[in-house]
Short mmCIF file of C-alpha atoms and ligand atoms in Angstrom, two decimals:
data_model
loop_
_atom_site.label_atom_id
_atom_site.label_comp_id
_atom_site.label_asym_id
_atom_site.label_seq_id
_atom_site.Cartn_x
_atom_site.Cartn_y
_atom_site.Cartn_z
CA MET A 42 -41.06 -3.54 11.49
CA THR A 43 -38.64 -5.20 13.90
CA ARG A 44 -37.33 -8.42 12.42
CA ARG A 45 -38.33 -11.58 14.33
CA ASP A 46 -35.59 -13.20 16.40
CA LEU A 47 -35.25 -16.60 14.77
CA THR A 48 -31.81 -17.34 16.22
CA HIS A 49 -33.03 -20.76 17.32
CA ALA A 50 -35.11 -21.70 14.29
CA PRO A 51 -33.45 -24.83 12.78
CA LEU A 52 -33.72 -23.55 9.21
CA VAL A 53 -32.06 -20.22 9.98
CA GLU A 54 -29.40 -21.88 12.15
CA ALA A 55 -28.54 -24.32 9.37
CA ALA A 56 -28.51 -21.56 6.74
CA LEU A 57 -25.99 -19.63 8.83
CA GLY A 58 -23.72 -22.67 9.17
CA ARG A 59 -24.56 -23.47 12.80
CA THR A 60 -25.70 -26.92 14.01
CA PRO A 61 -29.49 -26.99 14.49
CA ARG A 62 -31.25 -29.32 16.97
CA ARG A 63 -32.88 -31.18 14.09
CA THR A 64 -32.44 -31.28 10.32
CA PRO A 65 -34.65 -28.49 8.99
CA VAL A 66 -36.96 -29.38 6.14
CA TRP A 67 -39.23 -27.56 3.70
CA PHE A 68 -40.35 -28.60 0.24
CA MET A 69 -40.54 -26.43 -2.86
CA ARG A 70 -44.21 -26.22 -3.94
CA GLN A 71 -45.30 -27.49 -0.52
CA ALA A 72 -48.20 -25.04 -0.85
CA GLY A 73 -50.43 -25.89 -3.73
CA ARG A 74 -52.29 -28.55 -5.59
CA SER A 75 -51.23 -31.59 -3.53
CA LEU A 76 -53.38 -30.23 -0.67
CA PRO A 77 -57.20 -30.54 -0.68
CA GLU A 78 -57.42 -27.50 1.62
CA TYR A 79 -55.52 -25.51 -1.07
CA ARG A 80 -57.86 -26.64 -3.83
CA ALA A 81 -60.82 -25.69 -1.63
CA VAL A 82 -59.72 -22.10 -0.91
CA ARG A 83 -58.57 -21.50 -4.51
CA GLU A 84 -61.91 -22.65 -5.98
CA GLY A 85 -63.07 -20.05 -8.51
CA ILE A 86 -60.17 -17.67 -7.84
CA ASP A 87 -57.60 -17.00 -10.55
CA MET A 88 -54.01 -17.97 -9.62
CA LEU A 89 -52.51 -14.49 -10.00
CA ASP A 90 -55.47 -12.81 -8.30
CA SER A 91 -54.95 -15.10 -5.30
CA CYS A 92 -51.38 -13.77 -4.94
CA PHE A 93 -52.79 -10.27 -4.28
CA ILE A 94 -55.39 -11.23 -1.62
CA PRO A 95 -53.56 -10.95 1.74
CA GLU A 96 -55.78 -13.29 3.83
CA LEU A 97 -55.80 -15.92 1.07
CA LEU A 98 -52.08 -15.86 0.35
CA ALA A 99 -51.41 -16.07 4.09
CA GLU A 100 -53.78 -19.01 4.55
CA ILE A 101 -52.23 -20.93 1.62
CA THR A 102 -48.68 -20.20 2.86
CA VAL A 103 -49.46 -21.60 6.33
CA GLN A 104 -51.47 -24.68 5.22
CA PRO A 105 -48.48 -27.02 4.62
CA VAL A 106 -46.70 -25.93 7.83
CA ARG A 107 -49.83 -26.71 9.82
CA ARG A 108 -50.24 -30.11 8.18
CA HIS A 109 -46.67 -31.42 7.82
CA ASP A 110 -44.52 -29.96 10.66
CA MET A 111 -42.31 -28.13 8.15
CA ASP A 112 -39.48 -25.98 9.53
CA GLY A 113 -40.22 -23.32 6.95
CA ALA A 114 -43.14 -21.74 5.14
CA ILE A 115 -42.58 -20.63 1.53
CA LEU A 116 -44.46 -17.47 0.65
CA PHE A 117 -47.36 -18.24 -1.67
CA SER A 118 -46.71 -16.07 -4.71
CA ASP A 119 -45.26 -16.62 -8.16
CA ILE A 120 -42.15 -15.51 -10.02
CA VAL A 121 -44.32 -13.36 -12.33
CA VAL A 122 -46.08 -11.46 -9.49
CA PRO A 123 -43.62 -8.51 -9.63
CA LEU A 124 -44.20 -8.26 -13.41
CA LYS A 125 -47.95 -8.24 -12.84
CA ALA A 126 -47.54 -5.62 -10.08
CA ALA A 127 -45.47 -3.48 -12.46
CA GLY A 128 -48.30 -3.60 -15.01
CA VAL A 129 -47.08 -6.28 -17.43
CA ASP A 130 -49.89 -8.13 -19.23
CA VAL A 131 -49.29 -11.64 -17.83
CA ASP A 132 -51.60 -14.48 -16.91
CA ILE A 133 -51.03 -17.94 -15.44
CA VAL A 134 -52.80 -20.52 -17.55
CA PRO A 135 -53.71 -23.70 -15.62
CA GLY A 136 -51.67 -26.70 -16.79
CA ARG A 137 -49.33 -24.43 -18.74
CA GLY A 138 -47.82 -21.64 -16.69
CA PRO A 139 -47.14 -17.92 -17.17
CA VAL A 140 -48.24 -16.52 -20.56
CA MET A 141 -47.47 -12.97 -21.77
CA GLY A 142 -49.96 -10.72 -23.60
CA SER A 143 -47.11 -9.45 -25.78
CA PRO A 144 -43.66 -11.05 -25.77
CA VAL A 145 -40.48 -8.96 -25.45
CA ARG A 146 -38.49 -9.43 -28.67
CA SER A 147 -36.84 -6.10 -29.61
CA ARG A 148 -34.97 -3.23 -28.03
CA GLY A 149 -38.17 -1.19 -28.31
CA ASP A 150 -40.08 -3.86 -26.37
CA VAL A 151 -37.40 -3.84 -23.67
CA ASP A 152 -37.51 -0.06 -23.31
CA LYS A 153 -41.31 -0.20 -22.91
CA LEU A 154 -41.24 -2.93 -20.24
CA PRO A 155 -42.71 -1.46 -17.03
CA VAL A 156 -40.45 -1.34 -13.96
CA LEU A 157 -41.76 -1.98 -10.43
CA GLU A 158 -40.82 0.98 -8.28
CA ASP A 159 -43.29 0.80 -5.43
CA ALA A 160 -43.89 -1.67 -2.64
CA VAL A 161 -46.60 -4.29 -3.16
CA PRO A 162 -48.90 -3.63 -0.16
CA GLU A 163 -51.05 -6.77 -0.66
CA VAL A 164 -47.97 -9.00 -0.37
CA ALA A 165 -46.65 -7.04 2.62
CA ALA A 166 -50.01 -7.43 4.39
CA GLY A 167 -50.05 -11.16 3.56
CA ILE A 168 -46.56 -11.61 5.03
CA GLU A 169 -47.61 -9.80 8.21
CA ALA A 170 -50.54 -12.20 8.56
CA VAL A 171 -48.28 -15.25 7.99
CA LEU A 172 -45.82 -14.07 10.65
CA GLY A 173 -48.69 -13.84 13.13
CA GLU A 174 -49.32 -17.58 12.64
CA LEU A 175 -45.77 -18.98 12.73
CA ASN A 176 -43.84 -19.74 15.93
CA ASP A 177 -40.21 -18.77 16.38
CA SER A 178 -38.96 -22.18 15.19
CA GLN A 179 -40.71 -21.78 11.84
CA ALA A 180 -39.01 -19.59 9.25
CA LEU A 181 -40.85 -17.69 6.53
CA ILE A 182 -38.95 -18.02 3.26
CA GLY A 183 -39.63 -15.34 0.67
CA PHE A 184 -38.56 -15.71 -2.95
CA VAL A 185 -38.04 -14.05 -6.27
CA GLY A 186 -37.49 -15.45 -9.74
CA ALA A 187 -34.03 -14.82 -11.20
CA PRO A 188 -33.71 -12.48 -14.20
CA PHE A 189 -32.81 -15.29 -16.63
CA THR A 190 -35.91 -17.36 -15.85
CA LEU A 191 -38.16 -14.28 -15.97
CA ALA A 192 -36.55 -13.15 -19.23
CA SER A 193 -37.24 -16.54 -20.77
CA TYR A 194 -40.98 -16.22 -20.03
CA LEU A 195 -40.99 -12.65 -21.37
CA ILE A 196 -39.10 -13.43 -24.58
CA GLU A 197 -40.68 -16.79 -25.40
CA GLY A 198 -44.11 -15.43 -24.42
CA GLY A 199 -44.77 -18.46 -22.21
CA PRO A 200 -43.29 -21.76 -21.05
CA SER A 201 -40.66 -23.07 -23.46
CA LYS A 202 -39.09 -26.44 -24.17
CA ASN A 203 -35.83 -25.16 -25.66
CA HIS A 204 -35.61 -21.44 -24.74
CA GLU A 205 -34.52 -20.84 -28.33
CA LYS A 206 -35.71 -17.24 -28.76
CA THR A 207 -34.06 -16.36 -25.45
CA LYS A 208 -30.72 -17.84 -26.49
CA ALA A 209 -31.00 -16.26 -29.94
CA MET A 210 -31.41 -12.78 -28.38
CA MET A 211 -28.52 -13.40 -25.98
CA HIS A 212 -26.16 -14.17 -28.86
CA ALA A 213 -27.50 -12.16 -31.81
CA GLU A 214 -28.44 -9.02 -29.86
CA PRO A 215 -26.34 -8.97 -26.70
CA ASP A 216 -27.03 -5.26 -26.13
CA THR A 217 -30.78 -5.90 -26.11
CA TRP A 218 -30.24 -8.85 -23.77
CA HIS A 219 -28.19 -6.81 -21.29
CA ALA A 220 -30.72 -3.96 -21.50
CA LEU A 221 -33.48 -6.43 -20.60
CA MET A 222 -31.45 -7.71 -17.64
CA ARG A 223 -30.82 -4.12 -16.48
CA ARG A 224 -34.57 -3.45 -16.64
CA LEU A 225 -35.57 -6.62 -14.79
CA VAL A 226 -33.12 -6.34 -11.90
CA PRO A 227 -34.79 -3.28 -10.25
CA THR A 228 -38.24 -4.89 -10.54
CA ILE A 229 -36.99 -8.06 -8.86
CA MET A 230 -35.08 -6.14 -6.20
CA SER A 231 -38.03 -3.99 -5.32
CA PHE A 232 -40.30 -7.05 -4.95
CA LEU A 233 -37.65 -8.62 -2.72
CA LYS A 234 -37.50 -5.40 -0.70
CA THR A 235 -41.26 -5.53 -0.13
CA GLN A 236 -40.80 -9.01 1.33
CA VAL A 237 -37.74 -8.14 3.44
CA ASP A 238 -39.37 -4.99 4.81
CA ALA A 239 -42.45 -7.03 5.71
CA GLY A 240 -40.29 -9.45 7.72
CA ILE A 241 -39.33 -12.61 5.76
CA ASP A 242 -36.69 -14.68 7.58
CA ALA A 243 -34.80 -16.06 4.54
CA MET A 244 -35.07 -15.89 0.75
CA GLN A 245 -34.64 -18.17 -2.25
CA LEU A 246 -33.64 -16.99 -5.71
CA PHE A 247 -35.31 -19.37 -8.20
CA ASP A 248 -33.41 -19.64 -11.47
CA SER A 249 -35.50 -22.58 -12.61
CA TRP A 250 -34.33 -22.69 -16.22
CA ALA A 251 -30.64 -21.70 -15.84
CA GLY A 252 -29.72 -25.36 -16.41
CA PHE A 253 -30.40 -24.85 -20.13
CA LEU A 254 -27.32 -22.61 -20.44
CA THR A 255 -23.67 -23.35 -21.00
CA GLU A 256 -21.41 -22.24 -18.19
CA ALA A 257 -19.89 -19.55 -20.43
CA ASP A 258 -23.33 -18.10 -21.27
CA TYR A 259 -24.36 -18.27 -17.64
CA ARG A 260 -21.24 -16.40 -16.53
CA GLU A 261 -21.49 -13.68 -19.16
CA HIS A 262 -25.23 -13.16 -19.51
CA VAL A 263 -26.76 -14.09 -16.14
CA LEU A 264 -24.37 -14.33 -13.18
CA PRO A 265 -23.69 -10.58 -12.69
CA TYR A 266 -27.43 -9.82 -12.48
CA SER A 267 -28.28 -12.64 -10.08
CA ALA A 268 -25.27 -11.59 -7.97
CA GLU A 269 -26.59 -8.02 -7.81
CA ILE A 270 -29.96 -9.22 -6.51
CA LEU A 271 -28.40 -11.48 -3.88
CA ALA A 272 -26.01 -8.68 -2.82
CA SER A 273 -28.99 -6.39 -2.11
CA VAL A 274 -29.92 -8.51 0.95
CA GLU A 275 -26.45 -9.62 2.05
CA GLY A 276 -26.16 -9.67 5.84
CA VAL A 277 -29.89 -9.01 6.20
CA ILE A 278 -31.35 -12.51 5.71
CA PRO A 279 -29.89 -15.88 4.67
CA ARG A 280 -29.97 -16.43 0.89
CA ILE A 281 -30.68 -19.66 -1.02
CA HIS A 282 -29.96 -20.05 -4.76
CA PHE A 283 -31.58 -22.84 -6.79
CA GLY A 284 -32.08 -24.01 -10.35
CA VAL A 285 -33.12 -27.27 -12.03
CA ALA A 286 -30.51 -29.40 -13.86
CA THR A 287 -27.77 -27.01 -12.81
CA GLY A 288 -25.20 -29.69 -11.85
CA GLU A 289 -22.73 -28.27 -14.38
CA LEU A 290 -23.37 -24.70 -13.17
CA LEU A 291 -23.08 -25.21 -9.41
CA GLY A 292 -19.60 -23.67 -9.31
CA ALA A 293 -20.62 -20.58 -11.27
CA MET A 294 -23.95 -20.22 -9.44
CA SER A 295 -22.19 -20.43 -6.07
CA GLU A 296 -20.18 -17.35 -7.09
CA ALA A 297 -23.41 -15.32 -7.13
CA GLY A 298 -23.11 -15.12 -3.35
CA SER A 299 -25.77 -17.15 -1.49
CA GLU A 300 -25.07 -18.86 1.84
CA VAL A 301 -27.13 -21.88 0.72
CA MET A 302 -27.00 -23.74 -2.61
CA GLY A 303 -30.05 -25.71 -3.72
CA VAL A 304 -29.22 -28.92 -5.58
CA ASP A 305 -31.66 -30.83 -7.76
CA TRP A 306 -31.97 -34.63 -7.49
CA ARG A 307 -29.54 -35.41 -10.31
CA VAL A 308 -26.31 -34.75 -8.38
CA PRO A 309 -25.38 -36.41 -5.05
CA LEU A 310 -24.98 -33.73 -2.37
CA ASP A 311 -21.36 -34.64 -1.57
CA THR A 312 -20.45 -34.38 -5.28
CA ALA A 313 -22.34 -31.08 -5.57
CA ALA A 314 -20.42 -29.62 -2.63
CA THR A 315 -17.04 -30.25 -4.30
CA ARG A 316 -18.15 -27.94 -7.12
CA PHE A 317 -18.86 -24.87 -4.95
CA ALA A 318 -16.45 -21.93 -5.15
CA SER A 319 -16.16 -22.12 -1.35
CA PRO A 320 -17.99 -24.21 1.30
CA ARG A 321 -21.74 -23.57 1.45
CA VAL A 322 -24.82 -24.96 3.13
CA LEU A 323 -26.47 -27.66 0.97
CA GLN A 324 -30.19 -27.73 0.28
CA GLY A 325 -31.90 -30.75 -1.26
CA ASN A 326 -32.35 -33.16 -2.84
CA LEU A 327 -34.98 -35.94 -2.73
CA ASP A 328 -36.48 -36.70 -6.15
CA PRO A 329 -40.10 -35.42 -5.87
CA ALA A 330 -41.34 -38.43 -7.85
CA LEU A 331 -40.18 -40.74 -5.04
CA LEU A 332 -42.81 -39.29 -2.70
CA LEU A 333 -45.10 -41.61 -4.68
CA ALA A 334 -42.93 -44.71 -4.02
CA GLY A 335 -43.93 -45.61 -0.46
CA SER A 336 -42.29 -45.03 2.93
CA ASP A 337 -39.61 -47.76 2.68
CA VAL A 338 -38.20 -46.14 -0.45
CA ILE A 339 -38.47 -42.67 1.09
CA ARG A 340 -36.65 -43.79 4.25
CA ALA A 341 -33.79 -45.36 2.25
CA GLU A 342 -33.44 -42.20 0.13
CA VAL A 343 -33.55 -39.91 3.17
CA ILE A 344 -30.75 -41.93 4.81
CA ARG A 345 -28.67 -41.80 1.61
CA ILE A 346 -29.13 -38.03 1.23
CA LYS A 347 -28.37 -37.29 4.89
CA ASP A 348 -25.23 -39.48 4.66
CA GLU A 349 -24.08 -37.58 1.57
CA ALA A 350 -24.61 -34.25 3.33
CA ALA A 351 -22.80 -35.51 6.45
CA ARG A 352 -19.84 -36.64 4.31
CA ALA A 353 -19.64 -33.24 2.63
CA ILE A 354 -19.74 -31.48 6.01
CA ALA A 355 -17.10 -33.84 7.48
CA SER A 356 -14.79 -33.22 4.51
CA GLY A 357 -15.16 -29.43 4.81
CA THR A 358 -16.82 -28.81 1.42
CA ALA A 359 -20.22 -27.95 2.98
CA THR A 360 -21.18 -26.18 6.20
CA GLY A 361 -24.67 -27.55 6.77
CA HIS A 362 -27.78 -29.14 5.29
CA ILE A 363 -31.38 -28.04 4.81
CA PHE A 364 -33.52 -30.95 3.61
CA ASN A 365 -35.69 -30.29 0.54
CA LEU A 366 -36.81 -31.96 -2.64
CA GLY A 367 -34.74 -31.72 -5.81
CA HIS A 368 -37.60 -29.66 -7.34
CA GLY A 369 -41.24 -28.97 -6.48
CA VAL A 370 -43.91 -31.29 -5.01
CA LEU A 371 -45.83 -32.88 -7.89
CA PRO A 372 -49.58 -32.10 -7.83
CA THR A 373 -50.43 -35.84 -7.75
CA THR A 374 -48.56 -36.41 -4.47
CA ASP A 375 -50.56 -37.88 -1.56
CA PRO A 376 -50.35 -35.29 1.26
CA ASP A 377 -49.99 -38.09 3.82
CA ALA A 378 -46.82 -39.23 2.04
CA ILE A 379 -45.43 -35.71 2.51
CA THR A 380 -46.25 -35.73 6.23
CA GLU A 381 -44.61 -39.16 6.56
CA ALA A 382 -41.50 -38.02 4.65
CA VAL A 383 -41.09 -35.01 6.96
CA ARG A 384 -41.41 -37.31 10.00
CA ILE A 385 -38.72 -39.62 8.58
CA ILE A 386 -36.41 -36.69 7.79
CA HIS A 387 -36.72 -35.39 11.35
CA GLU A 388 -36.29 -38.79 13.01
CA GLU A 389 -33.43 -40.33 10.97
CA ALA A 390 -30.09 -39.27 12.45
O1 CP3 B 567 -44.98 -23.87 -2.18
C1 CP3 B 567 -44.56 -23.11 -3.07
O2 CP3 B 567 -43.47 -23.31 -3.60
C2 CP3 B 567 -45.49 -21.98 -3.36
C3 CP3 B 567 -45.17 -20.85 -4.10
C4 CP3 B 567 -44.73 -20.87 -5.55
C5 CP3 B 567 -45.60 -20.90 -6.69
N1 CP3 B 567 -44.86 -20.64 -7.79
C6 CP3 B 567 -47.05 -21.10 -6.66
C7 CP3 B 567 -47.71 -21.63 -7.87
C8 CP3 B 567 -43.44 -20.68 -6.01
C9 CP3 B 567 -42.15 -20.64 -5.20
C10 CP3 B 567 -43.54 -20.52 -7.43
C11 CP3 B 567 -42.39 -20.20 -8.27
C12 CP3 B 567 -42.45 -20.44 -9.71
N2 CP3 B 567 -43.46 -20.17 -10.59
C13 CP3 B 567 -41.36 -20.92 -10.45
C14 CP3 B 567 -40.02 -21.25 -9.87
C15 CP3 B 567 -40.07 -22.54 -9.14
C16 CP3 B 567 -40.01 -23.76 -9.98
O3 CP3 B 567 -40.98 -24.54 -9.92
O4 CP3 B 567 -39.00 -23.95 -10.67
C17 CP3 B 567 -41.76 -21.00 -11.80
C18 CP3 B 567 -40.93 -21.49 -12.94
C19 CP3 B 567 -43.08 -20.50 -11.86
C20 CP3 B 567 -43.94 -20.34 -13.08
C21 CP3 B 567 -45.18 -21.14 -12.94
N3 CP3 B 567 -46.25 -20.72 -12.19
C22 CP3 B 567 -45.46 -22.44 -13.46
C23 CP3 B 567 -44.54 -23.23 -14.35
C24 CP3 B 567 -46.73 -22.79 -12.99
C25 CP3 B 567 -47.47 -24.11 -13.19
C26 CP3 B 567 -48.57 -24.05 -14.18
C27 CP3 B 567 -49.46 -25.30 -14.08
O5 CP3 B 567 -50.67 -25.15 -13.96
O6 CP3 B 567 -48.90 -26.41 -14.11
C28 CP3 B 567 -47.20 -21.73 -12.20
C29 CP3 B 567 -48.47 -21.66 -11.47
C30 CP3 B 567 -48.36 -21.90 -10.01
N4 CP3 B 567 -47.54 -21.19 -9.16
C31 CP3 B 567 -49.10 -22.83 -9.24
C32 CP3 B 567 -48.71 -22.67 -7.90
C33 CP3 B 567 -49.22 -23.37 -6.69
C34 CP3 B 567 -50.13 -23.79 -9.79
C35 CP3 B 567 -51.36 -23.07 -10.23
C36 CP3 B 567 -52.62 -23.40 -9.48
O7 CP3 B 567 -52.62 -23.91 -8.36
O8 CP3 B 567 -53.69 -23.08 -10.05
#
């Protein structure tokens, strides 16, 4: 594979700290249930199965770019796909999320956890099909889940409100915790390698639940492993790092090494930028709920967010801005409101 030349794609330019011709925008969860064309092609097909059908995953990845003039496509997959590919008994239950056949609770469980060593050919073929449909202004963003967020699903056995079993293992059995991290990192890195080898243009590390941790726990139990994953693609593709409710962790998370820091909607972008270890590109941070509030509200919020990013750039704490939501598109969002938001983001200076 020869990597596409996306030197002039706004999203890649912004991620590398250059000034793009327009503010690049993509939305987390832009592919998915907000789109009737997504619901139509997914009809009768299990979520995780759909991530292993190349033509289907490619079609779903491209749908939102086609409809909304996004500057990036996010690979349709899930953070548990590498676990599934490794042979872990995991299912995605509609309305709930990833559920494990048998949770990982002891050192014995950790030592038995399968590790992904091989490429995932279905995902590679899907990426190749996506790249055939995008033009050279449209970036394909790959992603992996971070080891903390994956560990939480494995230990809790499913989605969790408080992540209590995860935190208990971290503190009561630190050796088991670190062994689990050591076992997850190669699985995540090999799934990322499949995507990079297939030609993704940028990547995002999703540490969705890191915001539940204290900074001290994050630094000791999570940061070194996320840093190792990000380091594996340093200089190859631009890297984005994101978690929900991570305002207090932005400094520590920025030390993991990404060029771009995703910020959720709780922290103004100019405030967020002052917390980074060194200047980074900002990504964010419209509250996804406000896509339901009408275009006057959206326009006012877009102007506020772009002003905050511009202030951070002018003061030297940030080096660019990629527009995004502060977390994923909600399934109840009207797709026309998304199209309109993207238009406003592109047209407001
Ligand atoms: O546009 C995109 O962002 C598409 C790709 C994508 C999906 N999952 C598809 C998906 C991405 C980037 C993810 C990542 C993911 N999966 C994360 C990290 C991002 C985040 O939201 O913080 C997490 C925590 C998961 C785990 C997961 N998978 C959850 C919590 C759910 C929702 C369960 C439900 O039904 O509410 C899923 C399933 C899932 N992954 C769906 C989609 C489109 C919905 C299932 C469906 O359409 O049937």
